[in-house]
Structures are given as C-alpha cells and as structure tokens.
Coordinates of C-alpha atoms in Angstrom, one line a residue:
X945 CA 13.9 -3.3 24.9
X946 CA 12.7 -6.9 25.5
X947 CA 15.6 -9.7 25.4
X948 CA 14.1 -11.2 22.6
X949 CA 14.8 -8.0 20.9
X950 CA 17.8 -7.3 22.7
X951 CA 19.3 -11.2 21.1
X952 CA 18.4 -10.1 17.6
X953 CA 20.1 -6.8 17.7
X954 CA 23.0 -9.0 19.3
X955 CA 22.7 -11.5 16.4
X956 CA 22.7 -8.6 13.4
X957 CA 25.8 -6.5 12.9
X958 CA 25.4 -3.0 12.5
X959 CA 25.6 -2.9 8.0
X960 CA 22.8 -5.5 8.6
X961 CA 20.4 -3.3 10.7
X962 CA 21.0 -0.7 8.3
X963 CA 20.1 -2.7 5.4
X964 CA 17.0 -3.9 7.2
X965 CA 16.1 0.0 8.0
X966 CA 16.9 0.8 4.3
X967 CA 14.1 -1.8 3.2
X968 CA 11.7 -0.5 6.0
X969 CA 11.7 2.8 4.6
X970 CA 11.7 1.8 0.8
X971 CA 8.3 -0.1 2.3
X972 CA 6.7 2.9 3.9
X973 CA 7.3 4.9 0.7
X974 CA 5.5 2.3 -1.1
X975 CA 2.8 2.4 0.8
X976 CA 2.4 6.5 1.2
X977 CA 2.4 6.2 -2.8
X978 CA -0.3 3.2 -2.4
X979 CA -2.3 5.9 0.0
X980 CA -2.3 8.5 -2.1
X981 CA -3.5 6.7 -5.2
X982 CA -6.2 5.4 -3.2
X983 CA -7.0 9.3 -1.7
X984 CA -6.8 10.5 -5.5
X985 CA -9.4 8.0 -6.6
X986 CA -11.6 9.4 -3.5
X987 CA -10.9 12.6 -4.5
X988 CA -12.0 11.8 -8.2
X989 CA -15.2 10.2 -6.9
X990 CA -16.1 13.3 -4.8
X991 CA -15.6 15.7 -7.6
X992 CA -17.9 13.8 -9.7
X993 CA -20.5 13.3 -7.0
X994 CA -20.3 17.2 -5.8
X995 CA -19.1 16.0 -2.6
X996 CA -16.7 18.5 -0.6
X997 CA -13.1 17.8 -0.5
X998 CA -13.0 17.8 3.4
X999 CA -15.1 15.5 5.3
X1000 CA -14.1 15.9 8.9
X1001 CA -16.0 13.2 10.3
X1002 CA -13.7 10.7 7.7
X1003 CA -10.7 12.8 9.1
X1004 CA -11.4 11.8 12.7
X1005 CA -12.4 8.3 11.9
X1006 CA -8.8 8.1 10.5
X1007 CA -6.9 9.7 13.3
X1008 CA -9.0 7.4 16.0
X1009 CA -7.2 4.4 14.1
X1010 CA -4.1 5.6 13.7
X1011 CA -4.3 6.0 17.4
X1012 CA -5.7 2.5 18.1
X1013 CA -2.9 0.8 15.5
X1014 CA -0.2 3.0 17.4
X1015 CA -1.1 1.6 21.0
X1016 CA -1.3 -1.9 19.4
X1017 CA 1.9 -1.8 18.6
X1018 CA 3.5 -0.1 21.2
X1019 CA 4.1 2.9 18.8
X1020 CA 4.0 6.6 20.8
X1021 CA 0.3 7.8 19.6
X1022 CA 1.1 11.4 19.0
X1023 CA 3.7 10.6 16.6
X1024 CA 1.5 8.2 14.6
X1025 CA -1.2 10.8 14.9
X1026 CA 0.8 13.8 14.0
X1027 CA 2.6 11.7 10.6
X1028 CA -1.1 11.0 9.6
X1029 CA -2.6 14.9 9.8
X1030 CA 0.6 15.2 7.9
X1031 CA -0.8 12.5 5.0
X1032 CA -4.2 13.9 5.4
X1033 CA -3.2 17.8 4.6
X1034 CA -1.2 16.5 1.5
X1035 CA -4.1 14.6 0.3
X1036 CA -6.2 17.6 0.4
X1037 CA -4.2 19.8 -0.8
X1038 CA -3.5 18.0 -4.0
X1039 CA -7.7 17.1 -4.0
X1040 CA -8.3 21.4 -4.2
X1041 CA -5.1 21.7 -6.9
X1042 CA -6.9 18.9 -8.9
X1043 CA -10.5 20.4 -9.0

C-alpha cells in the first residue's frame, strides 16, 4: 500500500469504506449487465449472418486485454483473466440457449 493510499484509508472510517465498496460493486454489476446486452446484440447479429457462436480468435483478443488492463492497473492478471473466461462462458452459453 502506497502512503497516499495508506492517508485515505486513514482519512475514511470503516462504514465509509464500506459504502464506497457497496457502490463499487453496484458499478461492476452495471457494467456486467451493460456486457452482456452488448454480447446478446453480437450474438443476434451472428445468428442472422450464419456466423458460429464461438470465435476463438475474438476470445483471445479479449483475454490479451484483460491481461494488458490488469497489469495497467496493478491488478493480479490471472484473476482478471479467470473473471473474464468466466463472462465469456456465460455469454455463450446464453448465445446456444437463444438459437
């Protein structure tokens, strides 16, 4: 922990961290639902084009930048990585349900 963050978790009391982590999370559900509108609108697009749900080389493109955003901000890699596979199963899941 850096002492600039070390001084703000000085300056917060602990109901205040909290709320700030409640907020966090209420903003990474809101983007996971923003994702996944966007994957079922690619999903919708592929069926209608004959294209197949999986598309590896799209899969790996994805996972190379969640690695990249992970390093640039200081976030361990394999978690990032392993939250994304995680995003990218659920997508195609619901893409073969839908067809």
């Amino acid at each position: 922990m850096s002492q600039d963050e070390s001084d703000y978790a000085e300056e917060m009391n602990l109901d205040e961290l909290r709320d700030e982590i409640q907020s966090i999370d209420r903003e990474i559900v809101e983007l996971i639902a923003q994702r996944t509108y966007v994957a079922d609108t690619i999903a919708q697009v592929k069926d209608e084009r004959g294209l197949p749900t999986t598309d590896e080389e799209q899969e790996q493109a994805v996972m190379d930048r969640a690695g990249e955003n992970a390093e640039q901000f200081d976030v361990d890699s394999n978690l990032v990585k392993a939250i994304f596979r995680l995003l990218i199963e659920l997508n195609k899941v619901e893409q073969r349900e839908s067809r």
